[in-house]
XYZ file of C-alpha atoms in Angstrom:
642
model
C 114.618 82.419 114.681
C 118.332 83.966 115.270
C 120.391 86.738 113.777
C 123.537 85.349 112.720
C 126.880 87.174 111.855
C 131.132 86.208 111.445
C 133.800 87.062 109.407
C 137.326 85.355 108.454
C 140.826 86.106 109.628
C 143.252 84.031 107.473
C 145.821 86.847 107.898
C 145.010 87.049 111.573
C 142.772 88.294 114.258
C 143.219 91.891 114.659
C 140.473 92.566 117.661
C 139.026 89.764 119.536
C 136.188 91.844 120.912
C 134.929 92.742 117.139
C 132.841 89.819 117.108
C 130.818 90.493 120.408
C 130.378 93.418 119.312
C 129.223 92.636 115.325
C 126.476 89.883 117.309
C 125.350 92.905 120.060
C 123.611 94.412 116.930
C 121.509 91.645 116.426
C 120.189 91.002 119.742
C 116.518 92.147 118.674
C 116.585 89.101 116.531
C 117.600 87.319 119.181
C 116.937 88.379 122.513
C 117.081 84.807 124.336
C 119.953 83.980 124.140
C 123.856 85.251 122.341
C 126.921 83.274 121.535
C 130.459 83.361 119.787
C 132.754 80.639 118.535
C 136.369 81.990 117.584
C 139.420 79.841 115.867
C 142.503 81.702 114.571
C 141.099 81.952 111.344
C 137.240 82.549 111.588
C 134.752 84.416 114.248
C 131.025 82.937 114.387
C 128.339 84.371 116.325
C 124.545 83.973 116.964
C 121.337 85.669 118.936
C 118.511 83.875 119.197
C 114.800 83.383 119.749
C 113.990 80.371 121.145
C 111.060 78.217 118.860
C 112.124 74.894 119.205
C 113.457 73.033 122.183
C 113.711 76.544 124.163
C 116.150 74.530 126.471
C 118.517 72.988 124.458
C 118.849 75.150 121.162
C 121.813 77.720 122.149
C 124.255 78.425 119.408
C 126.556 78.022 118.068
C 126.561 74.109 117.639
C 129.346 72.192 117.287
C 129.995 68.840 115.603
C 130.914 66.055 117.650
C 134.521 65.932 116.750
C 134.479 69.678 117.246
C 135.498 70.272 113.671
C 132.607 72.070 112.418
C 130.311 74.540 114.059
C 127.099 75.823 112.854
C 125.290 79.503 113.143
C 121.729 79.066 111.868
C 118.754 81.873 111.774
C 115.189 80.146 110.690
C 113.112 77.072 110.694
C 113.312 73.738 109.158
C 109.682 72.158 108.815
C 111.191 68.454 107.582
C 113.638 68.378 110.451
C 112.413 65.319 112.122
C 112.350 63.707 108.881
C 116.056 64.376 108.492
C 117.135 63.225 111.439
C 115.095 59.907 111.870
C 117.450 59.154 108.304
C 120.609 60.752 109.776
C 119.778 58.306 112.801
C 119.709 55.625 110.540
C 122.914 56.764 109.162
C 124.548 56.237 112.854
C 124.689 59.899 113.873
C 123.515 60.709 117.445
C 121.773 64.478 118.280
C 122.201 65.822 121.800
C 119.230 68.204 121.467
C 115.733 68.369 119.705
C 116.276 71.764 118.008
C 116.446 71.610 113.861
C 119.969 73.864 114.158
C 121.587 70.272 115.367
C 119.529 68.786 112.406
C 120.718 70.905 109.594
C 124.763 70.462 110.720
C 124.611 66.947 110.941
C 123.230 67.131 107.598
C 125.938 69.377 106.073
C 128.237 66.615 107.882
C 126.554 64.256 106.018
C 125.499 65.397 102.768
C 127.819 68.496 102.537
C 126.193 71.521 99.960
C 124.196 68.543 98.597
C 121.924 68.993 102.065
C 120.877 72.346 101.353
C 118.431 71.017 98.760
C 117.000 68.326 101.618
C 115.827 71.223 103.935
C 111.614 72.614 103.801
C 111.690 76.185 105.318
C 113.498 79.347 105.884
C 116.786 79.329 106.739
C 120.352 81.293 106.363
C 123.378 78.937 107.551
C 126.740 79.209 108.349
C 128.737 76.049 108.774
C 132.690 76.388 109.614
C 134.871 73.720 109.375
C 138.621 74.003 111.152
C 140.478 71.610 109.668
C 139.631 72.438 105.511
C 139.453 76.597 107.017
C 136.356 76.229 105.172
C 133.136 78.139 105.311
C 130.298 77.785 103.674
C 126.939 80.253 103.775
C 123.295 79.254 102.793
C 119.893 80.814 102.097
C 116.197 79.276 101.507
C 114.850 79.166 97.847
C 112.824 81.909 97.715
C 114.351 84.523 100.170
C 112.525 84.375 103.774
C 115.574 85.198 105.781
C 118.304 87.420 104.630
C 121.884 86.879 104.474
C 124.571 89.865 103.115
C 128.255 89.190 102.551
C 131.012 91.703 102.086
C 134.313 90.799 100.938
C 137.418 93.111 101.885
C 140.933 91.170 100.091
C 140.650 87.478 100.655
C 138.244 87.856 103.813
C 134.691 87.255 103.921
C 132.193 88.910 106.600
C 128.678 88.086 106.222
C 125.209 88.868 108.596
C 121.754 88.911 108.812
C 121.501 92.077 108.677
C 123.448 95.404 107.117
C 124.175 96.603 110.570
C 126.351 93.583 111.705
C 128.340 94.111 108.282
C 129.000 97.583 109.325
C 130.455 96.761 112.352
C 133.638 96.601 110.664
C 134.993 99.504 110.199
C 136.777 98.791 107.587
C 133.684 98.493 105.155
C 133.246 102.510 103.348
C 129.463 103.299 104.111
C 128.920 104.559 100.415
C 125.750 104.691 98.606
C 125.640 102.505 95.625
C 123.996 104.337 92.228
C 123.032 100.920 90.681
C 120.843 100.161 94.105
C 119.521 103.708 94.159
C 118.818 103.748 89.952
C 116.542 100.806 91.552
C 115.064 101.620 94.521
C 114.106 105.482 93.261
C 111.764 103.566 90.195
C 110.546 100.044 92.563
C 110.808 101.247 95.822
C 113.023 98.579 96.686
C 116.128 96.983 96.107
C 116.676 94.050 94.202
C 119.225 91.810 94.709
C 122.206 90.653 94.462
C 122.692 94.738 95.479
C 122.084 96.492 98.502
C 122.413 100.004 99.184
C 126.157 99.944 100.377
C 128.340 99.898 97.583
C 130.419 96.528 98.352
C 128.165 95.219 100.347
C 125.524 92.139 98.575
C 122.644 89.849 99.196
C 123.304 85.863 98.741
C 120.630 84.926 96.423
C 117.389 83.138 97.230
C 118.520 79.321 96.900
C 122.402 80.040 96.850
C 125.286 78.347 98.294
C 128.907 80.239 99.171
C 131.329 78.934 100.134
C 134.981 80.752 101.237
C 138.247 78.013 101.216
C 141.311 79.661 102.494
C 140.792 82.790 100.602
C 139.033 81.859 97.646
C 135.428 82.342 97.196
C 132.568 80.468 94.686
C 128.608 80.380 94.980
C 126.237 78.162 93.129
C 122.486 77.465 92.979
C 120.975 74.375 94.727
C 117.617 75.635 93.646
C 116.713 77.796 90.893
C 112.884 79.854 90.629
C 111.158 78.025 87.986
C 109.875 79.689 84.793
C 106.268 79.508 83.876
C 105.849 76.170 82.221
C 101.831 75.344 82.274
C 100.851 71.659 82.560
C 97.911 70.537 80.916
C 95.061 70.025 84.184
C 91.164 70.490 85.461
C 90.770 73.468 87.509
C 89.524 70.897 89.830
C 92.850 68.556 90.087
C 94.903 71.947 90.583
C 92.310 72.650 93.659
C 92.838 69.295 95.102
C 96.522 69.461 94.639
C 96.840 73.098 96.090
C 94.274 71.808 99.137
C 96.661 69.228 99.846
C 99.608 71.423 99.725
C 98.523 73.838 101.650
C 97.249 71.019 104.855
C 100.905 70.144 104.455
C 102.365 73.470 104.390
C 100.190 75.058 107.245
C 100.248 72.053 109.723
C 104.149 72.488 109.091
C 104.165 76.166 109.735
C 102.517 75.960 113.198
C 105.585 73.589 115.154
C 106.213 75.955 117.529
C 107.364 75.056 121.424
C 106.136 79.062 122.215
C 103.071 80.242 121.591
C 101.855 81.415 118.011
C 99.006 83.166 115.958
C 98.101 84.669 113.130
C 98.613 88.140 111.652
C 94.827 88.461 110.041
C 93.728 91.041 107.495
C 90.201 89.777 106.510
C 91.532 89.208 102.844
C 91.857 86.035 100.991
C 95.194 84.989 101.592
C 95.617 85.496 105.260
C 91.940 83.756 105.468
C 92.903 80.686 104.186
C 96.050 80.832 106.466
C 93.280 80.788 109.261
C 90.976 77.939 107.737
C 94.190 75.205 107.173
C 95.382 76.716 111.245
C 92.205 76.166 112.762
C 91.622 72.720 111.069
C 95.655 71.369 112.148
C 95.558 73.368 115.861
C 93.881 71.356 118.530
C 93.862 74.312 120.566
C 92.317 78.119 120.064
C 93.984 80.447 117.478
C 95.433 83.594 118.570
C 94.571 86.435 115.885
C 96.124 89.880 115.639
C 94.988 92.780 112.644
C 95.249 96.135 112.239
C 92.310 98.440 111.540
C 91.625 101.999 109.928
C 88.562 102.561 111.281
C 86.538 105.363 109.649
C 88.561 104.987 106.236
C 87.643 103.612 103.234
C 90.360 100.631 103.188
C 89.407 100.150 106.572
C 88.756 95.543 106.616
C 87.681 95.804 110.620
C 84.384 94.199 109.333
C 86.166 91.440 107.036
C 88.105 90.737 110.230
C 85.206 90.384 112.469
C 83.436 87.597 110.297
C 86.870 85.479 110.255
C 87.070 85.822 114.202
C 83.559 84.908 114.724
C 83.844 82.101 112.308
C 86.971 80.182 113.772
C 86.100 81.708 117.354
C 89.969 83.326 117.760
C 91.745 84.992 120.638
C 91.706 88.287 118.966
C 93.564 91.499 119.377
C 93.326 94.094 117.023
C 94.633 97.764 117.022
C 93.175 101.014 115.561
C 95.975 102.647 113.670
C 95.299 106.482 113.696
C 97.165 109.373 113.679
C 96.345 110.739 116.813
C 96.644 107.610 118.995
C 99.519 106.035 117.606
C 103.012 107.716 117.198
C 103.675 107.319 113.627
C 106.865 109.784 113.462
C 108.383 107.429 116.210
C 107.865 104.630 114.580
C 108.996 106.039 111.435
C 111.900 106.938 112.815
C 112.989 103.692 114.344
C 112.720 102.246 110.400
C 115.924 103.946 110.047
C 117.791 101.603 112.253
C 115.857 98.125 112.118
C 114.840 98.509 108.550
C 118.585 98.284 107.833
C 118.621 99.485 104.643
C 115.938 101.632 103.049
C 112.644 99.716 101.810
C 110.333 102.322 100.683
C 107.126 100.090 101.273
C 104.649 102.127 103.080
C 103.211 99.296 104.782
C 105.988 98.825 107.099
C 104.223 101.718 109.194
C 101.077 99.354 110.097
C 102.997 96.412 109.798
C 105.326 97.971 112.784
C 102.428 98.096 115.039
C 101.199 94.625 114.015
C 104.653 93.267 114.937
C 104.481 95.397 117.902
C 101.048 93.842 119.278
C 101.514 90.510 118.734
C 104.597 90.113 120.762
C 102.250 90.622 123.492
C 101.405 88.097 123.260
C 103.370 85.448 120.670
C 106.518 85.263 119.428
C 105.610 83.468 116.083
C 102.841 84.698 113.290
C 101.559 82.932 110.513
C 101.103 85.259 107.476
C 99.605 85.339 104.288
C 102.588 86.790 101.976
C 102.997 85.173 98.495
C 99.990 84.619 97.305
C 99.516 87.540 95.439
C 102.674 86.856 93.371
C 102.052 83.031 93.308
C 98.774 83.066 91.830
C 97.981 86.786 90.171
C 96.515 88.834 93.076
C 97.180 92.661 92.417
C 95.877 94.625 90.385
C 98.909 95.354 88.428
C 98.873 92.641 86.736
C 95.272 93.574 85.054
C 96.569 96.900 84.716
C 99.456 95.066 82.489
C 96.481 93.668 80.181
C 95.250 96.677 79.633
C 98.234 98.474 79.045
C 98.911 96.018 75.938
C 95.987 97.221 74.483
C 96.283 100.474 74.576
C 99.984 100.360 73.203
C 98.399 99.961 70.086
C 97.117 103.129 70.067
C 98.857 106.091 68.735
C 101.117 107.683 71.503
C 99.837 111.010 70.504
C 96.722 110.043 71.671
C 97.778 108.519 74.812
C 99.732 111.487 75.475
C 96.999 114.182 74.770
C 94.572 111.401 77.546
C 98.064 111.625 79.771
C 97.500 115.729 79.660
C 93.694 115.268 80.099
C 93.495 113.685 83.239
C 96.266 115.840 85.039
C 93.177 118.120 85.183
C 91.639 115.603 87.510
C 91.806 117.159 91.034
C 94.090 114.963 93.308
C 92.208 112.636 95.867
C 93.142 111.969 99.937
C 92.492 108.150 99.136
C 94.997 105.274 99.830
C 94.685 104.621 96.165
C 92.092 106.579 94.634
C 90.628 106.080 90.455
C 92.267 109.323 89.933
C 95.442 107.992 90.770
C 95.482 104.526 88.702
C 94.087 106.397 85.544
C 97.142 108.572 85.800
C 99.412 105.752 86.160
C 98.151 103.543 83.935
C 97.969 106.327 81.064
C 101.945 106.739 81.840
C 103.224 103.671 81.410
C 101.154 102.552 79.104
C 103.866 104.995 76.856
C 106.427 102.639 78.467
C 107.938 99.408 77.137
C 105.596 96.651 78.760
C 108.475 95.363 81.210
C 108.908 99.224 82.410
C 105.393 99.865 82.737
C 104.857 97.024 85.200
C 107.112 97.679 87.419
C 105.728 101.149 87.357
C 102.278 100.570 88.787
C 104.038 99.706 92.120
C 106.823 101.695 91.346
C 107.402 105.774 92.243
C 109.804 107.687 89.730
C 110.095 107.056 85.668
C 113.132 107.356 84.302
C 112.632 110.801 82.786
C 111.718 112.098 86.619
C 115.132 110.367 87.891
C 117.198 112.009 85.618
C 116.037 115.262 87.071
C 116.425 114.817 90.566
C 119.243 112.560 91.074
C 122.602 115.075 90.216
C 125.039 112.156 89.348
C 124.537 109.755 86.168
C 122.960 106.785 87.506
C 123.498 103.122 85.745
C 121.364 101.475 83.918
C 121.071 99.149 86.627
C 117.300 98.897 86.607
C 117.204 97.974 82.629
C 119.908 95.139 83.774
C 117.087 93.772 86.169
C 114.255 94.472 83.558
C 116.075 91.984 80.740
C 114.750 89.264 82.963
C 111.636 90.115 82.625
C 111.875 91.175 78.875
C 113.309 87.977 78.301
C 109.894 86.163 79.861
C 107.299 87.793 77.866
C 105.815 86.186 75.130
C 106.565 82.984 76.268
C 103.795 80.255 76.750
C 101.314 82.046 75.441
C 100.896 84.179 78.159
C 102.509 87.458 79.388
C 100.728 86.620 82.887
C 102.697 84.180 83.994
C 106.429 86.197 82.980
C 105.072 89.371 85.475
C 104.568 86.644 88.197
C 107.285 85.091 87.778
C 109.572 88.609 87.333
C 107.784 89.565 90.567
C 108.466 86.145 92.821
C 112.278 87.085 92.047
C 112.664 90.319 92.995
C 109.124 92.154 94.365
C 108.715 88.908 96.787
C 111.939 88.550 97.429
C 113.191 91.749 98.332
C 110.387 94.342 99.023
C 107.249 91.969 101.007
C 110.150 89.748 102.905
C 112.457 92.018 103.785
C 110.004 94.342 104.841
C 108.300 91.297 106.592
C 111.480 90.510 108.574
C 112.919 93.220 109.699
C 109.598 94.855 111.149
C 108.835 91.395 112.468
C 112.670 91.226 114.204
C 112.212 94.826 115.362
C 109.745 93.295 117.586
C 111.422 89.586 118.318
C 108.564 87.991 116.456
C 109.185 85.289 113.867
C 106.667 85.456 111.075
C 106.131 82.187 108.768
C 104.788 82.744 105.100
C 102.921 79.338 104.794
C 102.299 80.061 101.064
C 106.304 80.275 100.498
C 106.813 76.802 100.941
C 108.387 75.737 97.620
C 106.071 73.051 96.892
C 103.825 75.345 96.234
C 105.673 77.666 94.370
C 106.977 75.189 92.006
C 102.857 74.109 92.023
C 102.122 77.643 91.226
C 104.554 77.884 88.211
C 102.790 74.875 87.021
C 99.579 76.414 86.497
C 97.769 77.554 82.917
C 97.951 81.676 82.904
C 93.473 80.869 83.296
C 93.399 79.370 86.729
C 95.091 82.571 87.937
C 93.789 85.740 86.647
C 90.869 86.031 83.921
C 89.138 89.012 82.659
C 88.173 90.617 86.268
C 88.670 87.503 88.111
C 91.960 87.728 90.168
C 93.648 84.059 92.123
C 91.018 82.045 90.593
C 92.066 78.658 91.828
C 92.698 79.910 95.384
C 89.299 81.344 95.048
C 87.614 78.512 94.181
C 89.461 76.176 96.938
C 88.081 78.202 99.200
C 85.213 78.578 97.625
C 82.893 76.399 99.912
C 84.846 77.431 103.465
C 85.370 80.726 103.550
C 82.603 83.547 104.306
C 80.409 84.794 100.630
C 81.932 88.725 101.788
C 85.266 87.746 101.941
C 85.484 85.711 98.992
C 83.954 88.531 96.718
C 85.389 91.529 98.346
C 88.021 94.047 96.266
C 91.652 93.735 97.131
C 92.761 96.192 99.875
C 97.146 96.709 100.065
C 98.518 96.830 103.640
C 99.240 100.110 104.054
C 98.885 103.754 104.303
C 97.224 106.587 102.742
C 100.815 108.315 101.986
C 98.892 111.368 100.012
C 97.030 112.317 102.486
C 99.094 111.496 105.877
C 102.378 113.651 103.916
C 100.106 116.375 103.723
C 98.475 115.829 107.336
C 100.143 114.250 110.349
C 103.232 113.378 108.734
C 104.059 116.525 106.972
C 106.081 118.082 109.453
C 108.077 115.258 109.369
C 108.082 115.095 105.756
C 109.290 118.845 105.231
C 112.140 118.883 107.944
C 114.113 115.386 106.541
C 113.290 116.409 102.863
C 115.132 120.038 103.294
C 117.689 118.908 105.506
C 118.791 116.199 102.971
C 118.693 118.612 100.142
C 121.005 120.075 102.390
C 123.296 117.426 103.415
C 123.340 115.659 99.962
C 123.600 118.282 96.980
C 125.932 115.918 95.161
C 123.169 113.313 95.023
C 120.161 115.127 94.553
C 118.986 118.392 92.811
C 117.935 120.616 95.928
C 115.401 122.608 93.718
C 114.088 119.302 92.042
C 112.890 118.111 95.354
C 111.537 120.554 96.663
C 109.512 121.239 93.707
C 108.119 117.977 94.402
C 107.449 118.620 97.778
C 105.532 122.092 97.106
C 104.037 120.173 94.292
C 102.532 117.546 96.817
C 101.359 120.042 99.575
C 99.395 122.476 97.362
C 97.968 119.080 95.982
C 99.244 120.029 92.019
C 100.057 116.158 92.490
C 99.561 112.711 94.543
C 102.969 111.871 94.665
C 102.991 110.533 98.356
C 105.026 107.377 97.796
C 107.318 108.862 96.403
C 108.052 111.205 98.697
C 107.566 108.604 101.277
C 110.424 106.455 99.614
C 112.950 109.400 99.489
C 112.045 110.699 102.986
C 112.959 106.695 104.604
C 115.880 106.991 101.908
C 117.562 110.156 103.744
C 116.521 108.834 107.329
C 118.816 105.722 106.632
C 121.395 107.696 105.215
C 121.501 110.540 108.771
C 121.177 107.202 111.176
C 123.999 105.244 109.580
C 126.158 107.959 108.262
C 126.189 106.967 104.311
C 127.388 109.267 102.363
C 127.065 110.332 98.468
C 129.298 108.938 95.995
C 132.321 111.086 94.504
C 130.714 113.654 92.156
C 131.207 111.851 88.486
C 134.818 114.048 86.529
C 132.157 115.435 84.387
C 129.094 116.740 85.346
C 125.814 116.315 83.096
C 123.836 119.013 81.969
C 120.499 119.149 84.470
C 117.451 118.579 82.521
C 114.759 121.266 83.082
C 112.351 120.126 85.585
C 108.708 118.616 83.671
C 105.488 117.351 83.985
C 105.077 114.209 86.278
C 104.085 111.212 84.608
């Protein structure tokens, strides 16, 4: 695992040091081991954590001819495969690591290899004598990769941070990304939150020739197409991708675990590890003891049944420090992702580079295979759209009666939600369960016209639904591109990176994915049953408790903490941004919703949580508002949450 970072130069190399410096802010993904490559028309570097052949894996890599060099930042599973048939071929490898692998691939195959590789990667290949580079990323988005383009130059980076570097990139907010992230909490690519500043796409290619610049797909995320099957030969298959998958996940030449939360998904992570390990597992959780989502006793049965080396930490309020931690999201998280789970994720990170450097985790099954309980909620939703909206609205202003709860997610809370978008178009409404602010609440508190960039990434999933029968199958897939993608893995990566720790999502191999878009709408989610076919694989290995118990998220009771040990924090960065940022958002709109949250009128916690990292990121990296629009719209009067 590696952070990698360069830029071109075609019109000449202005400050030699730059790229030292642009690879110094990546050495937490990379604290092994840092190197540059420079020609007179491109800069390369690399930081990285040594996996594989800990020795012999420094980058960057050249070619043999010295032509080409390579800056690489993941894993490839299939990498001995590839190079017992580049052996074949007649080339010759001077080291065991898969970096060496993938370039003599490119060398070999050119873009065409991209589509050879099982795993998570971001590449950059340069080649001298064409002043050609070319930029990859894995199919479903593991590892990130940003590009900027200034003229006819190209920068690129793992991260936002190496981007900004240059100077020469304007640290401006982009609306689309915050019309976005202010209704999903997250923001969905190809934008980021610096206007000019993108994300390569999951299974994208770029290349950059002398100036000129064109991308393609090597891969594309399949739509839904169900196969005709048994719910018995989709078991078998999925048992036999997942041995594959998992025994894949765990080459490691450094020692490696498994980030446990008792659930389902990061169970069956443990079963396939403990039946390919010859050796003990490590296991690492968090707990909330004394909470209702606390899974301490899910946890325990898993340890006792595949005897682990188990550490687990407590995360409470008055042992841990949350504002530090919170704090520090501002810089590592690199651009704001509003998930509240990064808190306890943070501290998972954080103990299990004690002792590892690599986790196994159970991400993607919940948007392979129909896991939360969104997508029930979307069921229901249908239904009652047939209702009158006068009587939906008159329930809407029923159950704002309903005294707020200090739950994670409380009934109170999902009844509210679920009455309010169930007046929205079905595409808006699911995004909304996850989501924070409707587009009527936006409009008040942002003071600039935003874009209808969210409707833009909406039409994908409007153009999904109805198809096949099922409306299942069009939410999954809508939230494997962008949910996935760019809220659970980028939140995944950084927090793991903050903490030199690579984390592998065994589920994410695209076997299965493709597998998982295979599947009738029934083997996934039917009536109250939730992941059936993953449910009834494990079926006859896992413990009765955890195979029946309710879904619990990975995160935090935002209500409650923004009103308890948090608020303080809460308070001082909401005011002071009302402050600093008038031209962006209404000052008396926000803190109506802040006084609206601590007398407990309303549980808006996540949204308040998302704003609050929002402003953070903006103070640490000096981001300012966009130019006030030449004509100012009239501010709505401030209404009823829904």
């Amino acid at each position: 695992m590696c952070g990698i970072v360069g830029f071109t130069h075609k019109d000449g190399l202005k400050r030699p040091e730059r790229i030292a410096e642009a690879t110094a802010t990546l050495v937490h993904r990379g604290p092994d081991q840092q190197g540059v490559h420079e020609t007179a028309f491109c800069s390369l570097g690399a930081t990285r954590l040594a996996i594989l052949d800990v020795a012999g894996g420094d980058q960057p890599i050249k070619s043999p001819d010295g032509d080409s060099v390579i800056v690489f930042n993941g894993e490839i599973y299939n990498h001995l495969e590839i190079r017992a048939e580049l052996e074949k071929l007649g080339h010759s490898f001077h080291s065991h690591c898969d970096t060496e692998t993938v370039l003599h691939a490119f060398l070999e195959w050119d873009i065409a290899s991209f589509e050879r590789l099982r795993g998570m990667f971001a590449i950059a290949i340069w080649t001298e004598s064409s002043r050609r580079l070319v930029l990859a990323r894995d199919r479903v988005g593991i590892k990130p990769l940003y590009i900027a383009r200034k003229g006819e130059e190209l920068c690129f980076g793992s991260e936002l941070k190496a981007i900004l570097a240059h100077p020469e990139i304007e640290r401006q907010i982009s609306l689309p990304a915050l019309d976005c992230y202010l209704a999903l909490n997250y923001i969905p690519a190809p934008w980021t939150m610096i206007e000019g500043i993108t994300k390569v796409m999951p299974g994208t290619w770029v290349e950059w020739r002398d100036g000129a610049v064109r991308s393609d797909s090597y891969w594309t995320l399949p739509a839904p197409h169900p196969e005709k099957m048994s719910l018995q030969s989709a078991t078998e298959e999925l048992d036999s991708l997942l041995q594959s998958s998992v025994s894949e996940h765990l080459l490691s030449d450094v020692p490696l675990g498994v980030w446990l939360s008792g659930g389902l998904d990061s169970s069956t992570i443990l079963h396939y590890a403990s039946q390919a390990s010859s050796s003990k597992i490590k296991t690492f959780s968090i707990s909330f003891r004394g909470r209702s989502f606390d899974e301490s006793s899910y946890i325990g049965k898993m340890v006792e049944k595949y005897d682990t080396e188990h550490e687990e930490l407590d995360l409470n309020p008055t042992d841990q420090d949350l504002e530090g931690a919170i704090q520090e999201f501002a810089y590592y998280s690199d651009e704001p992702s509003a998930d509240a789970g990064a808190l306890p994720l943070w501290f998972l990170a954080k103990l299990s580079r004690t002792q590892t450097e690599v986790a196994l985790s159970g991400e993607g099954a919940d948007e392979l295979f129909g896991g939360y309980l969104t997508y029930r909620a979307s069921r229901i939703a249908a239904n009652m759209r047939r209702l009158p909206s006068a009587a939906l609205r008159l329930g809407q202003g029923l159950v704002q009666l309903w005294p707020v709860s200090d739950d994670k997610i409380a009934l109170e809370y999902k009844i509210k939600r679920l009455l309010a978008g169930s007046l929205m178009s079905a595409e808006r409404g699911h995004v909304f369960w996850n989501g924070t602010f409707s587009d009527p609440e936006k409009r008040q508190l942002v003071a600039d016209q935003l874009p209808l960039a969210l409707d833009d990434v909406l039409a994908n999933l409007r153009g999904q639904l109805g198809r096949n029968g099922s409306d299942l199958n069009a939410y999954l897939w809508f939230d494997q591109k962008y949910y996935l993608a760019d809220d659970i893995l980028v939140k995944s990566d950084r927090i793991s990176m903050a903490h030199s720790v690579e984390v592998r999502p065994a589920f994410l191999d695209h076997r299965i994915v493709e597998f998982a878009n295979r599947l009738p709408a029934s083997f996934k989610v039917s009536g109250s049953r939730q992941k059936i076919v993953l449910q009834q694989l494990m079926s006859n290995k896992l413990p009765a408790a955890i195979l029946h118990r309710p879904k619990v998220g990975f995160d935090i009771p935002a209500h409650d903490w923004l009103r308890g040990p948090l608020r303080n924090l809460a308070v001082e960065t909401l005011r002071s941004g009302a402050k600093d940022y008038p031209e962006l958002f209404r000052p008396a709109v926000l803190e109506g919703h802040l006084q609206d949250h601590l007398e407990r009128r309303v549980n808006i916690g996540y949204h308040l949580w998302g704003l609050m990292i929002l402003l953070l990121w903006m103070k640490k990296w000096n981001v300012r508002a966009p130019k006030p629009a030449a004509t100012a719209r009239f501010a709505p009067a401030v209404g009823a949450y829904t």
